[in-house]
Amino acid sequence: MAYVGRTPANAAITASDLDNGIVTADKLATNAVTEVKVNADAITNAKTEFTPGLTIKGDGSSADGKLVLNCSQNSHGVSIAGPAHSAGQSYNLVLPTSVGSNGQVLATNGSTNNQLTWVDAQETKPTVANVSQTIAPATATDITITGTNFVSIPQVEFIKTDGSITVANSITFTSSTSLSVNVTLASGNYYVRIENPDGNAGRSSSNILTASTAPSWTTAAGSLGTVAGDFSGTVATVAGTSDSAVTYSEVTSGGNVLTASSGANCTLDANTGVITTTDFGGTSTAATLYNFTLRITDAEGQTADRDFSLQSSFGSTGGGQFN
């Protein structure tokens, strides 16, 4: 039969107390409870050691030592158990000296003292800025890649829109936000992927790098011919090529000459390069030389400019174009 009684204040809990199944409030917390019953078959000297710390032992067979923290109603509990015997581990974990910040988690510092510290739960991944660039294909080219969280020295890959991957020829770490990279790429559009030495990686959200041949003119620079003043019809056709579609525009310094009504009074078709007019020279009644600059632009935004001229003439009969 269990004995209930009071023991001297601050008296130590003895094996006899446990065997008797009674631990009084004086031995646990002043006026916290009137009495606490401890079953001898649950806690024995063979399973528990109180000095120098509390040790909860395994059962010597297959059950590992475990501390269970119950809810207030003792209907649920969360436990902390020791590792399995097969792990062969003996170590001490030291709690941090502060509560940390919102979103942080506990992590070991990896040293022999096993001090736990608070660290950010989210990994720090590099990011690649969506800065579009165009380079010549099949040519080793130096480019600058910008972004954030670069760590010396990351790996840089170029992922073509068809899924093929090209690794940079060389990588120079400039800062955590800038890399100097040399790369040789086949024609196409590429995403840029950065992987830091710790394995964290980031990729541009769009295909920001293009390997493309710059456009070039097939029409020779210089005179496109002499055209009768007031002529109506096709004056000339200019042409250029690239590895993508090209468009045509006038970029004459100081203002348009070919397409201005006060100039040659012509229209340039942006898609075909055909130059037409309804009244060559407009209101002019004297022979005039018109000098102008045209530009071809490909789908990648690359450009090539060329200077041309057209001459108007007056006094001939019948009108028409003269090349």
mmCIF file of C-alpha atoms in Angstrom, residues 94-102 104-107 115-119:
data_model
loop_
_atom_site.group_PDB
_atom_site.id
_atom_site.type_symbol
_atom_site.label_atom_id
_atom_site.label_comp_id
_atom_site.label_asym_id
_atom_site.label_seq_id
_atom_site.Cartn_x
_atom_site.Cartn_y
_atom_site.Cartn_z
ATOM 1 C CA VAL A 94 23.578 22.818 -26.601
ATOM 2 C CA LEU A 95 20.591 25.134 -27.039
ATOM 3 C CA PRO A 96 21.228 28.680 -28.374
ATOM 4 C CA THR A 97 21.414 31.662 -26.061
ATOM 5 C CA SER A 98 18.497 33.515 -27.704
ATOM 6 C CA VAL A 99 15.109 32.803 -29.253
ATOM 7 C CA GLY A 100 16.182 33.745 -32.793
ATOM 8 C CA SER A 101 14.051 35.517 -35.401
ATOM 9 C CA ASN A 102 10.812 34.750 -37.202
ATOM 10 C CA GLN A 104 14.605 30.745 -38.436
ATOM 11 C CA VAL A 105 15.401 27.123 -37.591
ATOM 12 C CA LEU A 106 17.904 25.409 -35.313
ATOM 13 C CA ALA A 107 21.099 24.125 -36.892
ATOM 14 C CA GLN A 115 26.284 24.392 -30.230
ATOM 15 C CA LEU A 116 22.881 24.883 -31.850
ATOM 16 C CA THR A 117 22.282 28.224 -33.528
ATOM 17 C CA TRP A 118 19.391 29.948 -35.294
ATOM 18 C CA VAL A 119 19.750 30.153 -39.076
#
